[in-house]
CSV table of C-alpha atoms in Angstrom, one decimal:
chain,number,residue,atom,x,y,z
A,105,UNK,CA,74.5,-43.9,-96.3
A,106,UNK,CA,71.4,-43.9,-94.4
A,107,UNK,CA,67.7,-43.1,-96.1
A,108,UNK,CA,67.8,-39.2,-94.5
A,109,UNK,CA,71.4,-38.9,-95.6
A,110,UNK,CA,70.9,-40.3,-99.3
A,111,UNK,CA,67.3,-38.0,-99.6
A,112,UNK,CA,69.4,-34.5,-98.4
A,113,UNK,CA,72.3,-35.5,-101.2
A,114,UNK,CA,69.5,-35.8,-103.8
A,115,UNK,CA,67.8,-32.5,-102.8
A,116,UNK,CA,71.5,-30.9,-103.3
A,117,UNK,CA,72.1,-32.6,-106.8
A,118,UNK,CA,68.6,-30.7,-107.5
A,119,UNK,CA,69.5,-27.6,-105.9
A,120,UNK,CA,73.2,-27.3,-107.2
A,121,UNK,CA,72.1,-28.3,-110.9
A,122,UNK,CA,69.9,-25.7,-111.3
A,123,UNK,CA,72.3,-22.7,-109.1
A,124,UNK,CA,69.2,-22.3,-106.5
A,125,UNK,CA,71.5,-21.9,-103.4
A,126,UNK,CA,71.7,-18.4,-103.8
A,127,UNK,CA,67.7,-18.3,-103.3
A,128,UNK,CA,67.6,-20.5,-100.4
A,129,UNK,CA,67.6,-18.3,-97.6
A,130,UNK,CA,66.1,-19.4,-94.4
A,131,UNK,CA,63.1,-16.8,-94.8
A,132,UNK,CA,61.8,-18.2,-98.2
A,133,UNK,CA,62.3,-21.5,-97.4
A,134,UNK,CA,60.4,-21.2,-94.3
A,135,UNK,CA,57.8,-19.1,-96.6
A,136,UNK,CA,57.4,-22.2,-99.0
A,137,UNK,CA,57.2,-25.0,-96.4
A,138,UNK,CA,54.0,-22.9,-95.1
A,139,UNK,CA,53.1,-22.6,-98.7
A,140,UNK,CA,53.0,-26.2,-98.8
A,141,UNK,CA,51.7,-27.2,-96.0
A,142,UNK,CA,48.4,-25.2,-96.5
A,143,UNK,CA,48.2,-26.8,-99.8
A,144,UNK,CA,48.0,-30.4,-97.9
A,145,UNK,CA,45.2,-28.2,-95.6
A,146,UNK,CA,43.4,-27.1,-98.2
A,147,UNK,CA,42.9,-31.0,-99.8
A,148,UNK,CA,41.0,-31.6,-96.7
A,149,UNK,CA,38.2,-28.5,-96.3
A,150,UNK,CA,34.9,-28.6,-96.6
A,151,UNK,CA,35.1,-32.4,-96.1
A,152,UNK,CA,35.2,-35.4,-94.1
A,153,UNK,CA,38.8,-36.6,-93.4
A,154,UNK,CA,37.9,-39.9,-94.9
A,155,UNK,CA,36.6,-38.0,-98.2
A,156,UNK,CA,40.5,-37.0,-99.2
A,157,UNK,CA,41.7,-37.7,-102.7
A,158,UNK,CA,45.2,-39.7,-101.1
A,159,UNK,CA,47.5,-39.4,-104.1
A,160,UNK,CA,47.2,-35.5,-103.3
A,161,UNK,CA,48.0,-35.9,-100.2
A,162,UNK,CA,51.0,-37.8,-101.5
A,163,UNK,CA,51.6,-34.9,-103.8
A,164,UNK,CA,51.2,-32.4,-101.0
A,165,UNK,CA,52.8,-34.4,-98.5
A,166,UNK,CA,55.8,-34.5,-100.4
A,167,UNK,CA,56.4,-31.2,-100.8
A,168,UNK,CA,56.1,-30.2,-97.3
A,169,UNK,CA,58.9,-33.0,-96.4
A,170,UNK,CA,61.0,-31.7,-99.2
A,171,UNK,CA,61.2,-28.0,-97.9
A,172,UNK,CA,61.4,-29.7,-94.2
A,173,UNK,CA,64.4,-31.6,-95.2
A,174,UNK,CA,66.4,-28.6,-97.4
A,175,UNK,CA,65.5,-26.0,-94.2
A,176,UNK,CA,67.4,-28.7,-92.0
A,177,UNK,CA,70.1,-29.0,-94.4
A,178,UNK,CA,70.3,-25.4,-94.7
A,179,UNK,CA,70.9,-24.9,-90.8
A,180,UNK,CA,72.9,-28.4,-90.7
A,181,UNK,CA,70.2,-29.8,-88.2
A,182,UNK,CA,70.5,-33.6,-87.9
A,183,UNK,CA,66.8,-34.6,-88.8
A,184,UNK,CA,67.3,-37.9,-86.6
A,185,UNK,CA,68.6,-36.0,-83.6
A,186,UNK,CA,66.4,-33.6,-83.7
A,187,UNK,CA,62.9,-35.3,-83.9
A,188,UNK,CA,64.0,-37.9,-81.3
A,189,UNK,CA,64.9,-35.0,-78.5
A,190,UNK,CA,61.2,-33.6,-79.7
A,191,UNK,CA,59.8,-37.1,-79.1
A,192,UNK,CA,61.5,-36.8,-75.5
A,193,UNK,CA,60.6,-33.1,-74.3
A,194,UNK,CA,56.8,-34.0,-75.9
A,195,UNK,CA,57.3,-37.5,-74.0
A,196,UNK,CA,58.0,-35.2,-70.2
A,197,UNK,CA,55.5,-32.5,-71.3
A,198,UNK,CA,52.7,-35.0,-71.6
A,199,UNK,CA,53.7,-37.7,-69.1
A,200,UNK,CA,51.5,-41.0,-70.0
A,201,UNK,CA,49.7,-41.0,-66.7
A,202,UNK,CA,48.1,-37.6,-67.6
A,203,UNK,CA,48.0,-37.5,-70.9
A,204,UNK,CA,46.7,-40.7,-71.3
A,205,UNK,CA,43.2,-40.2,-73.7
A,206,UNK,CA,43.1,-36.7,-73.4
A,207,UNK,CA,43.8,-34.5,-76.5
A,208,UNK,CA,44.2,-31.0,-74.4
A,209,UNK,CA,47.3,-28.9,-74.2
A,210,UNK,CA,49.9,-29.9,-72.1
A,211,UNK,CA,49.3,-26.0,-70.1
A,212,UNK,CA,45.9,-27.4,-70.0
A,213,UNK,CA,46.2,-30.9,-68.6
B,168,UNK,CA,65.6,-50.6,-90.0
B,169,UNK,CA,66.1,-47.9,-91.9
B,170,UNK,CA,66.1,-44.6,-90.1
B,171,UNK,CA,63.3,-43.5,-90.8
B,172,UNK,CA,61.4,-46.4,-90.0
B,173,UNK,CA,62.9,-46.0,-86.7
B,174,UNK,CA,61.8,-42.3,-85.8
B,175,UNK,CA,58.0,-43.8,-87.5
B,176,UNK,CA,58.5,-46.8,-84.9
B,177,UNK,CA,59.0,-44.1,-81.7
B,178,UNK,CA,56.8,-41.4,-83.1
B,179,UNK,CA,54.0,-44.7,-83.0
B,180,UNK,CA,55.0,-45.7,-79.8
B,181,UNK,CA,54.6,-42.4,-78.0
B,182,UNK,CA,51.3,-42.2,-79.5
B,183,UNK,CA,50.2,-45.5,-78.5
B,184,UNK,CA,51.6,-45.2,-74.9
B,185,UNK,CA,49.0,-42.1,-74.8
B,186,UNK,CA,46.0,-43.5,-76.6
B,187,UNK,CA,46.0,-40.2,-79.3
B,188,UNK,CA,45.2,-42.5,-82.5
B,189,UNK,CA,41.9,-41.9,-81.6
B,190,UNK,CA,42.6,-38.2,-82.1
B,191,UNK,CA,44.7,-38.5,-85.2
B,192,UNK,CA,42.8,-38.2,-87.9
B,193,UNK,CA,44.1,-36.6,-91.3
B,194,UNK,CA,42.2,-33.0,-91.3
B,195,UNK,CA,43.3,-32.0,-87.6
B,196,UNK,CA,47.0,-33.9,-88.3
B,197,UNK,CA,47.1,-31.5,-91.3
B,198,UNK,CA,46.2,-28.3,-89.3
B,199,UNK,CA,49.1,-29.4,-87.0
B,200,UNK,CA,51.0,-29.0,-89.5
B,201,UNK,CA,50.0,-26.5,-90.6
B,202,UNK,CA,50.1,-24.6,-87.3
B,203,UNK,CA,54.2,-26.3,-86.7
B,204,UNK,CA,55.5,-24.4,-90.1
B,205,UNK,CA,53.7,-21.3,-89.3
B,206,UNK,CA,55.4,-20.8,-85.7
B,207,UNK,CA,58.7,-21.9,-87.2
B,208,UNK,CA,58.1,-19.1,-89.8
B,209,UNK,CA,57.4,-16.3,-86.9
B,210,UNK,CA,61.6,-16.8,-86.0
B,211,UNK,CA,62.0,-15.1,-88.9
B,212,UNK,CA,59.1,-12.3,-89.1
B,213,UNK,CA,60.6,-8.5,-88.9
B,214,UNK,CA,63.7,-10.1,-89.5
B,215,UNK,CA,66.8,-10.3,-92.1
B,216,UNK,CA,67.2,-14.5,-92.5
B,217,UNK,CA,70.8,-14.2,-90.5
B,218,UNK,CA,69.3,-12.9,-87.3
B,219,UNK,CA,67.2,-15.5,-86.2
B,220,UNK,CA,67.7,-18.1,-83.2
B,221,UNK,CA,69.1,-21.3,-84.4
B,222,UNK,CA,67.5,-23.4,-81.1
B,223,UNK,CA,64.2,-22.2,-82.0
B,224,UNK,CA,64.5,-22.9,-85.5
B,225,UNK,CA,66.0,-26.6,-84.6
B,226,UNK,CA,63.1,-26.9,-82.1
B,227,UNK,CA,59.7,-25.5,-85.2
B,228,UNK,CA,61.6,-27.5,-87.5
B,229,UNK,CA,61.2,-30.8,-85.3
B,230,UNK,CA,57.2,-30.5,-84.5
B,231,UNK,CA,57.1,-30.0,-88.4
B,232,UNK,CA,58.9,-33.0,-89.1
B,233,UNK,CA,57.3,-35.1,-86.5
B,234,UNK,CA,53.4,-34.0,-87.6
B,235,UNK,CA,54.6,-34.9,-91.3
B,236,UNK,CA,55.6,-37.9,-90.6
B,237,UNK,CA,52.9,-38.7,-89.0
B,238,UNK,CA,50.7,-37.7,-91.8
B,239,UNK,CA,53.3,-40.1,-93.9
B,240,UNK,CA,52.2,-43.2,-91.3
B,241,UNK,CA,48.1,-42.5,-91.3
B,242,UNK,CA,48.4,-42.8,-95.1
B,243,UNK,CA,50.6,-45.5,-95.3
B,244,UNK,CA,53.0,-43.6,-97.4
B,245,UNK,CA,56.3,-44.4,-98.1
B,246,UNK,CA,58.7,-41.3,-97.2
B,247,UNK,CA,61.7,-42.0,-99.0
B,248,UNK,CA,59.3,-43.3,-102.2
B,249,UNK,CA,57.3,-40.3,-102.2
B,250,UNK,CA,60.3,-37.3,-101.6
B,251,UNK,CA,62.0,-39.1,-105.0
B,252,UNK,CA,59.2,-39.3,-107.1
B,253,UNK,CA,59.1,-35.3,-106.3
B,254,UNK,CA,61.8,-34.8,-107.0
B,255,UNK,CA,62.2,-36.9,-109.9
B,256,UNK,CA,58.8,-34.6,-111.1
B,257,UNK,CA,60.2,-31.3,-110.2
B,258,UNK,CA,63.2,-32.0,-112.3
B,259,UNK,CA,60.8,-32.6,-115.4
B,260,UNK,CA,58.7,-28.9,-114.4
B,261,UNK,CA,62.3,-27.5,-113.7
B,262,UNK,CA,64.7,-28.5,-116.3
B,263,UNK,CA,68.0,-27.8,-115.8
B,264,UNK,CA,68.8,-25.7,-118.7
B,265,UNK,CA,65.9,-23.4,-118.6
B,266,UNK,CA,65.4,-23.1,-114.2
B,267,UNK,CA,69.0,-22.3,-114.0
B,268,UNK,CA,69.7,-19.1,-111.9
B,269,UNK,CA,66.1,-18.6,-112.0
B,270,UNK,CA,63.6,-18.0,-109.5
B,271,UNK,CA,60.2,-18.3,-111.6
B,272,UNK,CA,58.0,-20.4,-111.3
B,273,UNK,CA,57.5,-23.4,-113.6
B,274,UNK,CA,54.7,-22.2,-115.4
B,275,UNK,CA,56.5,-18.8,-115.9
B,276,UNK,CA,59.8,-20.0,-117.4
C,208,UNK,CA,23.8,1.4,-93.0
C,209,UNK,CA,27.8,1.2,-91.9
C,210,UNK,CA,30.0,0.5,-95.3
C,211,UNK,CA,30.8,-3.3,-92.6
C,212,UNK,CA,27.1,-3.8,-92.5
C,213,UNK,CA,26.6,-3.5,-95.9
C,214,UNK,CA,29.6,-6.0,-96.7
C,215,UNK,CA,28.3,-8.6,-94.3
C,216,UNK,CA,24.4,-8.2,-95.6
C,217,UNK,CA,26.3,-8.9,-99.6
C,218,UNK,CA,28.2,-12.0,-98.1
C,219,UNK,CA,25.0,-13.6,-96.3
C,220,UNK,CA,22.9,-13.3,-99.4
C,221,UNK,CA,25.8,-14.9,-101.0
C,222,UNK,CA,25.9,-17.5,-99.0
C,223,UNK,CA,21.9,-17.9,-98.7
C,224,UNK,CA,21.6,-18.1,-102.1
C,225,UNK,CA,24.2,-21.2,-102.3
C,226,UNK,CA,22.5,-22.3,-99.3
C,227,UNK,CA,26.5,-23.0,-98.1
C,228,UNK,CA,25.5,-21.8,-94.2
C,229,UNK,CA,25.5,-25.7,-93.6
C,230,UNK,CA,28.9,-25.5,-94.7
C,231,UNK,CA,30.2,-22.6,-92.9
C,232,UNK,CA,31.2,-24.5,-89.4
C,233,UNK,CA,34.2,-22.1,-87.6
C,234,UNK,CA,36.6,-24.9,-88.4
C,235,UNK,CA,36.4,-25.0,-92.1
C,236,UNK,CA,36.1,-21.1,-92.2
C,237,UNK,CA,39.5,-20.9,-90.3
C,238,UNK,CA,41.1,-23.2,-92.6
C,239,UNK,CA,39.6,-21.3,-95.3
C,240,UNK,CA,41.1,-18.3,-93.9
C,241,UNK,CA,44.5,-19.6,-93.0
C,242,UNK,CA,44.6,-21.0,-96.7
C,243,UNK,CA,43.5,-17.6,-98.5
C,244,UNK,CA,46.2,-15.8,-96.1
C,245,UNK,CA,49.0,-18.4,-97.7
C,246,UNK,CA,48.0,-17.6,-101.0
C,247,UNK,CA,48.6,-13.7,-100.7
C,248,UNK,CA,52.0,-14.6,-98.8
C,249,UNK,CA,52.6,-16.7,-101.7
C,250,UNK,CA,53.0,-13.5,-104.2
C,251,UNK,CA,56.0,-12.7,-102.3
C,252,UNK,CA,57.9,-16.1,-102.1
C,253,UNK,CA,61.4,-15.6,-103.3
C,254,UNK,CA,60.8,-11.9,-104.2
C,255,UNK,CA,61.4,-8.8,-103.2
C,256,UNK,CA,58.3,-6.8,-101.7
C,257,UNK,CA,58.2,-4.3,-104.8
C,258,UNK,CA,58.8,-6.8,-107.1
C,259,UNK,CA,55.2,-8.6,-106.3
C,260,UNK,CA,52.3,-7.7,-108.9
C,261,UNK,CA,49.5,-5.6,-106.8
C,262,UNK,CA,46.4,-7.0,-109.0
C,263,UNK,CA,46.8,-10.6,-107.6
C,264,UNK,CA,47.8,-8.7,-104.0
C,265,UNK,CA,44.3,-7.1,-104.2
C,266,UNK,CA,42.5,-10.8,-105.1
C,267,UNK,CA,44.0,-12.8,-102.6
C,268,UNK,CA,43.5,-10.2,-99.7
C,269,UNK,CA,39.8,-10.0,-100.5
C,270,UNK,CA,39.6,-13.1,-100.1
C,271,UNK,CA,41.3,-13.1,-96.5
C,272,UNK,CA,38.8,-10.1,-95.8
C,273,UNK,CA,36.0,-12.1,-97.0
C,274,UNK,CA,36.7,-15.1,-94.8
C,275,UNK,CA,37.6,-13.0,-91.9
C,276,UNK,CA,34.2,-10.9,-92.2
C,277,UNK,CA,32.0,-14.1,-92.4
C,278,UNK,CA,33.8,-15.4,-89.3
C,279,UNK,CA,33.0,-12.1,-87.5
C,280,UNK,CA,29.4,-12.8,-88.7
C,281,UNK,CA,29.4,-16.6,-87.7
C,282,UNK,CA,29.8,-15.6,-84.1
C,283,UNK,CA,28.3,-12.5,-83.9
C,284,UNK,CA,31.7,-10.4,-83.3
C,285,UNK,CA,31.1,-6.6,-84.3
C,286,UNK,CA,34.4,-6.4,-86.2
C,287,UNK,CA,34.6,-2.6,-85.7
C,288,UNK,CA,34.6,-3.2,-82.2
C,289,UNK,CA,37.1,-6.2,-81.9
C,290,UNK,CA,39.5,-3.9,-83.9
C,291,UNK,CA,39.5,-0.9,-81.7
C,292,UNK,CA,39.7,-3.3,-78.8
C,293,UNK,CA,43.3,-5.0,-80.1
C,294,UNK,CA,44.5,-1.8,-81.2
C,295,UNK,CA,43.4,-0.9,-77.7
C,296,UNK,CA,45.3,-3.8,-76.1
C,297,UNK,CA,48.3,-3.3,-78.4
C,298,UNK,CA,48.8,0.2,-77.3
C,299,UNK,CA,49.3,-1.3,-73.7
C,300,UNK,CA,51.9,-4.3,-74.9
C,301,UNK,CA,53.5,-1.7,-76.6
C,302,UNK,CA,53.9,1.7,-74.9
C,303,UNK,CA,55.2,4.5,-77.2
C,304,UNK,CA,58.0,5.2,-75.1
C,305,UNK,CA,59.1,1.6,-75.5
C,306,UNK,CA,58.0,0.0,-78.6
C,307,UNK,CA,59.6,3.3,-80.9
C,308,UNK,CA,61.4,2.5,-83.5
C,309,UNK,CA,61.5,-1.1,-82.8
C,310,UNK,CA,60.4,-4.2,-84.5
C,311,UNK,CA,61.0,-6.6,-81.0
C,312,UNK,CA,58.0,-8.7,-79.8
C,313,UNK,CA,56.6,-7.1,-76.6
C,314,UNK,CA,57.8,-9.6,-74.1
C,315,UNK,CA,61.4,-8.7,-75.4
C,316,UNK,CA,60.9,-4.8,-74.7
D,1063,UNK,CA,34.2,9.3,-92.6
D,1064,UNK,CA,32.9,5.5,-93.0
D,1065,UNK,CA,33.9,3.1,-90.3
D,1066,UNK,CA,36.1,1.0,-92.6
D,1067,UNK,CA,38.4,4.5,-93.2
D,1068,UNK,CA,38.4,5.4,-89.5
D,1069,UNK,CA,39.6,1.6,-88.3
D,1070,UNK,CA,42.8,2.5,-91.3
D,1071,UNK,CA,42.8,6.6,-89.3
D,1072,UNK,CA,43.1,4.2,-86.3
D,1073,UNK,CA,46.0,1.9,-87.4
D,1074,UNK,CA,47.7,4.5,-89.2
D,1075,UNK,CA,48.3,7.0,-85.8
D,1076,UNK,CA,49.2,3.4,-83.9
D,1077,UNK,CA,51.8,2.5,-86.6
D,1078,UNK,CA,53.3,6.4,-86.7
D,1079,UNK,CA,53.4,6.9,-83.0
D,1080,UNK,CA,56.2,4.0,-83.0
D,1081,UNK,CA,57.6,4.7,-86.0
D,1082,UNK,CA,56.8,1.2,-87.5
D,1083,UNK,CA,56.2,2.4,-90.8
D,1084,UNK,CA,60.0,1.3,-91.6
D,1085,UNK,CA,59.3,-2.4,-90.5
D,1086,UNK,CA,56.1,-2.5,-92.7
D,1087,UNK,CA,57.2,-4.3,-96.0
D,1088,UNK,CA,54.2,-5.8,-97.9
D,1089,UNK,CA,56.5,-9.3,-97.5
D,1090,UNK,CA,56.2,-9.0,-93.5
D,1091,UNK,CA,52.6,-8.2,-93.2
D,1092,UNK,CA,51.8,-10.7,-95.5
D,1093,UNK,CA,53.8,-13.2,-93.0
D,1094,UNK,CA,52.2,-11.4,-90.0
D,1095,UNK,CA,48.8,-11.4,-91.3
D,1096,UNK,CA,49.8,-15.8,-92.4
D,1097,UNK,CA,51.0,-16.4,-88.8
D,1098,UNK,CA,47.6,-15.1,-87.1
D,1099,UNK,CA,45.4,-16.9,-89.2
D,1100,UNK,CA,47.1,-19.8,-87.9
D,1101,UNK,CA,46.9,-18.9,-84.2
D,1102,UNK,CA,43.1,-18.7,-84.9
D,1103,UNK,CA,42.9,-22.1,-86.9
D,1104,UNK,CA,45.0,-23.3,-83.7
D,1105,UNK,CA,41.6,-22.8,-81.8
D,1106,UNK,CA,40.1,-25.3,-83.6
D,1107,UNK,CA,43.2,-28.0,-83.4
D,1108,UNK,CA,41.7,-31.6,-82.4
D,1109,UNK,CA,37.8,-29.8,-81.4
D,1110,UNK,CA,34.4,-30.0,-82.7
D,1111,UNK,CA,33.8,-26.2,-84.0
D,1112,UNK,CA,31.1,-25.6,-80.6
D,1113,UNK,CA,34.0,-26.2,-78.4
D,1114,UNK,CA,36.0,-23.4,-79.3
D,1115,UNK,CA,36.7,-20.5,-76.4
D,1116,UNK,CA,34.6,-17.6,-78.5
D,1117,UNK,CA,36.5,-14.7,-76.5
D,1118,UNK,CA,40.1,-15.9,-78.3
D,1119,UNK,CA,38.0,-16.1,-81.7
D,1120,UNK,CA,37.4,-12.8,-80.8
D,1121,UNK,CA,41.3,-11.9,-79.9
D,1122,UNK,CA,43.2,-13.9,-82.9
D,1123,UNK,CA,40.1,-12.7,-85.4
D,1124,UNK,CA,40.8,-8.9,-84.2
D,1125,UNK,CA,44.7,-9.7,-85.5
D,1126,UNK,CA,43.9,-11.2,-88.9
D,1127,UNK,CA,41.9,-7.9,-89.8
D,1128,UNK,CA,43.7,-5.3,-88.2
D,1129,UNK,CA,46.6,-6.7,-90.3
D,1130,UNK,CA,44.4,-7.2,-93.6
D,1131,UNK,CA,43.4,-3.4,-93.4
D,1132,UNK,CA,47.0,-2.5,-93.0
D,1133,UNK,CA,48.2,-4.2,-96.5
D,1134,UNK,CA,45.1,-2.8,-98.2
D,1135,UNK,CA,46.6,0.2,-96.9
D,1136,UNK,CA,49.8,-0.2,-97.9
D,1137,UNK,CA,48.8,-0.9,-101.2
D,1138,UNK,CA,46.3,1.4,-101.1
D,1139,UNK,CA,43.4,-1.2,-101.5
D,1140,UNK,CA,39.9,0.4,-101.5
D,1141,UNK,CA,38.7,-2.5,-98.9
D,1142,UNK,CA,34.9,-1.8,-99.5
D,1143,UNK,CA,35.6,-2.0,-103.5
D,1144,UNK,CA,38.0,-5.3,-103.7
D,1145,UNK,CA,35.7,-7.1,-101.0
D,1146,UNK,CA,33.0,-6.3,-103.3
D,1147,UNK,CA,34.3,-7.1,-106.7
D,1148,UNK,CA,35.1,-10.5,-105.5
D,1149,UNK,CA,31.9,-11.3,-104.1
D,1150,UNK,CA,30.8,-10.3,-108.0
D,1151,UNK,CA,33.3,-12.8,-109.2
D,1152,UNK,CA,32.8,-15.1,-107.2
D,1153,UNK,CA,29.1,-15.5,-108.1
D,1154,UNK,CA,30.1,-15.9,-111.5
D,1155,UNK,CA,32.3,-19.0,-110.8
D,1156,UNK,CA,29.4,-20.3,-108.9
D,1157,UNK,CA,26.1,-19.3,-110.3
D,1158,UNK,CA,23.5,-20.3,-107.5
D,1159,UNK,CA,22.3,-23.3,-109.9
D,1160,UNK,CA,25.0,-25.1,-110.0
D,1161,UNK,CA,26.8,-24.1,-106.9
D,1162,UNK,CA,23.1,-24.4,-104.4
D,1163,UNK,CA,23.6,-26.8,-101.8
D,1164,UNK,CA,27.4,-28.3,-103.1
D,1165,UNK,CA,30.8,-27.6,-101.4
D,1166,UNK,CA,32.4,-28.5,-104.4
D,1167,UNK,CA,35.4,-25.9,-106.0
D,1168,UNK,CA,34.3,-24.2,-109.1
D,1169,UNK,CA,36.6,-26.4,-111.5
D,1170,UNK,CA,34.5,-29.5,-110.1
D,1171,UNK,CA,31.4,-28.4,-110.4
C-alpha cells in the first residue's frame, strides 16, 4: 500500500470510529481546510518569515493536509494523479523560457 | 521512493527549472495557500454540497495540495510523520466514546 | 463629523497610541483581514446558520470591519464612496431583469 | 440618516430588486465575505506591500465591506456600536504600556 493510500485508510479508521461521515459534506470540509489554512497564515503575521515558531507550522501544516486528503477521499480524487496533471498544465502555463526568474502571473508574463 | 517523495521530487524540479526558490519563502507560500482553499471553497458558495463541479473541485483541490506540499519541503517536514502524529493527537482531543455522532468541538464535549 | 469619520479618527488614535503604524504595511493588514474573516466563517463550520451563537458573530465581524476600515485609511480609499461605486458596478454585472431570483455568478447569466 | 445606515438603505434595495434575500444565509455571506478577503490578500501574493495596483485595493476592499455591512444587517448588528466596543476591548487587552511599539498578541505580551 503506498504512503497516500495507507494516510487516507487511517483518516477513515478516525472518521468511521467516531460516525463523522454523516458531517462530512463537501461544503464543511472545504469550510475547515480554509479554517486551517488561515491558521498556518496567521503563524506568520506581523513577522519576518524566518521569525516562525516551526513546530506550529507543523501543527498547522498538518491540519491543512489532513482536511486536503479527506476532501480528496470524499470526491475519490487520486491525490497522485491529480497533483502531477497540475504540475503539467502549471509546467505549459508558465513555459521555462518565460517564466524563468519572474514571479508574475502567467496572464501577466 | 515513496509516493510522496516522488510528487516532492517533481514539485522541486519544476521549481528549479524556473528559478522560483528565490520567491518561495514561508509567509507568501502560506498566502498561496491560503488563496488555493479559498477558490476551491467558491465551487461551493450559494450552493447545496451535491451541485457543485467535480473538475473544478479536482482542479482547487490540486493547487492546495501542491502549495502544501511545498510548505512541507521548505520546512523540511515529513508528510506522512506529521498527518499521523495528528491524527494520533486528535484521537486523544476526540475520544471515541465521547466525539461519537458529535459535531462539537473538543473543548465543548 | 460622518459616523465613518468618526470610526477611522477612534482606530488611528488606537493605533498612535501603540505606535503599531510601523506595523500596519497593506500586506500584513490583508492577512489580518483574511484571518479575522475565517474566524467569523468559523462559527458556522458544521452548523446550520441559525444554529450559530450571534454574540461571537458580532466579535468576529468587528473585527473584519475594523481591519477593513484601517485598510481604507492606509490608502486613503473613502469607503462610502468605494461602496456605492461596487454596488454601482454590480447593478451593471447583474441587471434586474437577469440576475432575479438567481444565485448564478454573472458570467453564467 | 448617517452614512453607515444609508450604505445598508443601499444594499438592502440592491438585494430586494433581485430577490436575493432567499440566497442570503448568514453561512453564505460569511463564505462570500472569506472568499473576498482572499481575492484582496491575493494582491499582495509574492509583492512588497508598495507594489500593489491601489485601484483593485480599491475593487476587492469595496467587496469585503459591502458584504460585512450585509451580515451586520442580517443580524441586525449596530456597525457603529460593535466596531466601537471592540476598539474598547481591545485597548484593554493592550494597554498602551505594554502593547507601545510591540507586534506581539495579547497572551505574549
Amino acid at each position: 500500500m503506498s504512503d497516500i493510500e495507507q494516510l487516507l485508510e487511517e483518516l477513515r479508521r478516525f472518521n468511521q470510529e467516531r460516525d463523522w461521515d454523516q458531517f462530512h459534506n463537501g461544503k464543511d470540509l472545504a469550510i475547515g481546510l480554509s479554517i486551517e489554512a488561515s491558521e498556518l497564515l496567521e503563524l506568520f503575521l506581523w513577522k519576518d518569515p524566518e521569525a516562525v515558531n516551526q513546530d506550529k507550522i507543523r501543527e498547522e501544516l498538518a491540519d491543512v493536509l489532513n482536511y486536503a486528503f479527506q476532501i480528496a477521499d470524499k470526491y475519490g480524487l487520486d491525490i497522485k494523479e491529480i497533483m502531477r496533471e497540475k504540475i503539467r498544465r502549471n509546467a505549459e502555463k508558465y513555459p521555462v523560457e518565460k517564466a524563468r526568474g519572474s514571479a508574475k502571473k502567467y496572464n501577466e508574463l
